[in-house]
Coordinates of C-alpha atoms in Angstrom, one line a residue:
M1 CA -30.6 -82.7 93.2
T2 CA -34.4 -82.8 92.9
A3 CA -36.1 -82.8 89.5
P4 CA -37.8 -79.3 90.0
R5 CA -34.5 -77.8 91.1
R6 CA -32.7 -79.4 88.1
V7 CA -35.2 -77.8 85.7
L8 CA -34.9 -74.4 87.5
N9 CA -31.1 -74.5 87.4
G10 CA -31.1 -75.4 83.7
A11 CA -33.5 -72.5 82.9
V12 CA -31.3 -70.1 85.0
T13 CA -28.1 -71.2 83.2
S14 CA -29.7 -70.7 79.8
L15 CA -31.0 -67.3 80.8
W16 CA -27.7 -66.1 82.1
S17 CA -26.0 -67.2 78.9
V18 CA -28.3 -64.8 77.1
L19 CA -28.0 -62.0 79.6
S20 CA -24.3 -62.2 80.3
P21 CA -23.4 -59.1 78.3
A22 CA -25.6 -57.0 80.6
Y23 CA -24.1 -58.5 83.8
D24 CA -21.0 -56.2 83.6
L25 CA -23.0 -53.0 83.4
P26 CA -21.1 -50.6 85.8
F27 CA -24.2 -49.6 87.9
L28 CA -25.1 -53.2 88.4
Q29 CA -21.6 -54.3 89.4
Q30 CA -21.1 -51.2 91.7
W31 CA -24.4 -51.3 93.6
V32 CA -25.5 -55.0 93.5
Y33 CA -22.4 -57.2 93.3
R34 CA -19.5 -55.2 94.6
P35 CA -20.5 -55.2 98.3
P36 CA -20.5 -59.0 98.6
H37 CA -17.3 -59.2 96.5
D38 CA -15.6 -56.8 99.0
E39 CA -16.7 -59.0 101.9
V40 CA -15.4 -62.2 100.3
I41 CA -12.1 -60.6 99.4
S42 CA -11.7 -59.5 103.0
Q43 CA -12.3 -63.0 104.2
L44 CA -9.8 -64.4 101.8
R45 CA -7.2 -61.8 102.8
A46 CA -7.6 -62.6 106.5
H47 CA -7.3 -66.3 105.8
N48 CA -4.3 -65.9 103.5
S49 CA -5.8 -68.3 101.0
R50 CA -3.5 -69.4 98.2
R51 CA -5.6 -71.9 96.2
I52 CA -9.0 -70.5 95.6
A53 CA -12.2 -71.4 93.6
D54 CA -14.9 -68.9 92.9
I55 CA -18.1 -70.9 92.3
A56 CA -20.8 -69.6 89.9
C57 CA -18.3 -66.9 88.9
G58 CA -20.4 -65.4 86.3
T59 CA -18.5 -63.1 84.0
G60 CA -15.4 -63.4 86.3
V61 CA -15.5 -60.0 88.0
L62 CA -14.7 -61.4 91.5
S63 CA -12.3 -64.1 90.2
S64 CA -10.3 -61.4 88.4
R65 CA -10.3 -59.1 91.4
I66 CA -9.0 -62.0 93.5
E67 CA -6.2 -62.6 91.0
Q68 CA -5.3 -58.9 90.8
E69 CA -5.6 -58.0 94.5
L70 CA -4.5 -61.1 96.3
H71 CA -2.1 -62.8 93.8
P72 CA -3.0 -66.4 94.9
D73 CA -1.0 -69.3 93.7
E74 CA -4.1 -70.8 92.0
I75 CA -7.4 -69.1 91.2
Y76 CA -10.3 -70.9 89.5
G77 CA -13.5 -69.4 88.1
V78 CA -16.2 -72.0 87.9
D79 CA -19.6 -71.6 86.2
M80 CA -22.3 -73.5 84.3
S81 CA -23.0 -70.8 81.7
D82 CA -21.0 -70.8 78.5
G83 CA -22.0 -67.2 77.9
M84 CA -20.7 -66.1 81.3
L85 CA -17.5 -68.0 80.9
A86 CA -16.9 -66.4 77.4
Q87 CA -17.1 -63.0 79.1
A88 CA -14.9 -64.1 81.9
R89 CA -12.1 -65.5 79.7
A90 CA -11.7 -62.0 78.1
K91 CA -11.0 -60.5 81.5
S92 CA -8.0 -62.5 82.7
P93 CA -5.8 -65.2 81.2
K94 CA -4.3 -65.9 84.7
V95 CA -7.6 -67.3 86.1
Q96 CA -8.4 -70.9 85.2
W97 CA -11.9 -70.9 83.9
L98 CA -13.9 -74.1 84.3
R99 CA -17.4 -75.2 83.4
S100 CA -18.9 -77.2 86.2
P101 CA -21.9 -77.3 88.6
A102 CA -21.4 -76.4 92.2
E103 CA -22.5 -79.9 93.3
Q104 CA -19.8 -81.7 91.3
L105 CA -16.6 -79.7 91.3
P106 CA -13.6 -80.8 89.1
F107 CA -11.1 -80.8 91.9
P108 CA -9.4 -83.6 93.9
A109 CA -10.3 -83.9 97.6
G110 CA -8.4 -81.5 99.8
S111 CA -6.9 -79.6 96.9
L112 CA -8.1 -76.0 97.7
D113 CA -7.6 -73.5 100.5
A114 CA -10.8 -71.6 99.9
V115 CA -14.1 -71.9 98.1
V116 CA -16.3 -68.8 97.7
T117 CA -19.6 -68.0 96.0
T118 CA -21.6 -64.8 95.8
S119 CA -25.2 -64.0 94.7
A120 CA -25.8 -67.5 93.4
F121 CA -26.2 -69.9 96.4
H122 CA -30.0 -69.7 96.2
F123 CA -29.8 -71.5 92.9
F124 CA -27.8 -74.5 94.2
D125 CA -28.8 -77.7 95.8
Q126 CA -27.3 -76.2 99.0
P127 CA -26.6 -79.3 101.1
A128 CA -25.0 -81.0 98.2
A129 CA -22.9 -78.0 97.2
L130 CA -21.6 -77.5 100.8
R131 CA -20.7 -81.1 101.1
E132 CA -18.8 -80.7 97.8
F133 CA -17.1 -77.6 99.1
H134 CA -16.0 -79.5 102.2
R135 CA -14.7 -82.4 100.0
V136 CA -12.4 -80.2 97.9
L137 CA -11.0 -78.1 100.8
A138 CA -7.9 -79.0 102.8
P139 CA -8.2 -79.1 106.6
G140 CA -8.5 -75.5 107.9
G141 CA -9.9 -74.4 104.5
L142 CA -12.2 -71.5 104.2
V143 CA -15.7 -71.4 102.8
A144 CA -17.4 -68.0 102.3
V145 CA -20.9 -67.7 101.0
A146 CA -22.8 -64.5 100.3
T147 CA -26.4 -65.2 99.6
L148 CA -29.9 -63.7 99.6
S149 CA -31.4 -64.0 103.0
A150 CA -34.6 -62.2 103.9
R151 CA -34.7 -60.1 107.1
Q152 CA -38.2 -61.4 107.7
R153 CA -39.5 -64.9 107.2
I154 CA -41.2 -65.3 103.8
Q155 CA -43.2 -68.2 102.4
V156 CA -41.6 -70.2 99.6
P157 CA -42.6 -73.5 98.1
S158 CA -41.9 -76.3 100.5
R159 CA -39.7 -78.2 98.0
W160 CA -37.2 -75.3 98.2
K161 CA -37.0 -75.0 102.0
P162 CA -34.5 -74.2 103.4
Q163 CA -32.6 -74.1 100.2
H164 CA -34.0 -71.1 98.3
N165 CA -33.7 -68.1 100.6
P166 CA -32.1 -69.3 103.9
S167 CA -32.3 -67.5 107.2
P168 CA -29.1 -66.9 109.2
A169 CA -30.1 -69.9 111.4
E170 CA -30.7 -72.1 108.4
M171 CA -27.3 -71.1 106.9
R172 CA -25.6 -72.1 110.2
D173 CA -27.4 -75.5 110.1
L174 CA -26.4 -76.1 106.5
F175 CA -22.8 -75.2 107.2
E176 CA -22.6 -77.4 110.3
G177 CA -24.4 -80.2 108.6
A178 CA -21.7 -80.2 105.9
G179 CA -18.9 -80.4 108.6
F180 CA -18.0 -76.7 108.8
T181 CA -17.4 -74.5 111.9
V182 CA -19.0 -71.1 111.4
N183 CA -16.6 -68.4 112.2
D184 CA -18.4 -65.3 111.0
Q185 CA -21.9 -64.4 109.9
H186 CA -23.3 -60.9 109.3
R187 CA -25.4 -58.9 106.9
I188 CA -23.5 -57.4 104.0
P189 CA -23.2 -53.6 104.5
R190 CA -24.9 -51.7 101.7
P191 CA -25.8 -48.0 101.0
L192 CA -29.2 -47.2 102.4
W193 CA -30.9 -47.1 99.0
T194 CA -29.7 -50.6 98.0
Q195 CA -30.7 -52.3 101.3
I196 CA -33.8 -53.7 99.6
I197 CA -31.2 -56.4 98.6
S198 CA -31.0 -58.4 101.8
D199 CA -27.9 -60.6 101.7
L200 CA -25.9 -62.4 104.3
L201 CA -22.2 -63.5 104.5
T202 CA -21.5 -66.8 106.2
A203 CA -17.9 -68.0 106.6
G204 CA -16.6 -71.1 108.1
T205 CA -13.6 -73.5 108.2
K206 CA -13.2 -77.2 107.6
G207 CA -11.9 -79.0 110.8

């Protein structure tokens, strides 16, 4: 991970620890976070995943929904923010909550059926994170990433490209570069008035 990104990630982690109580506000969850959560749960259900990790799980809304709706054998919520994890632990005792960066996950190689992440991928060292997702997945395992992705090309600092706000083509390149086959990629459906949030779901499998 580059030094500027390490500084950025540290600042973001500290900020979310402070802001974590606001993260669960009903309007924020309903209109901002629920659409990508719905998409990821649909992918997991279709894949019939039984051992799942939700990376950058925040306050555990998606992890808890996965546990309640899909009843997997194992569900892990992983985040770097102590404040977020404190909120998450109060939601479900059945989810295993872990503190870890996306680029260094605390799982043995080949131990998971699915790795998912929503609304956080733009903060990761994306090639390193995807390589780590590939490492921890069993053959045929699912990776599903919902991330910000502008509908039109925007200029960002060169040290972030293509990591900050990847286009659909860049997401495919990142997935394939990490060893995944892309099976699905589409814009996340949103109510018209929330389409200012331009996010993309990319799903793939480990060969």
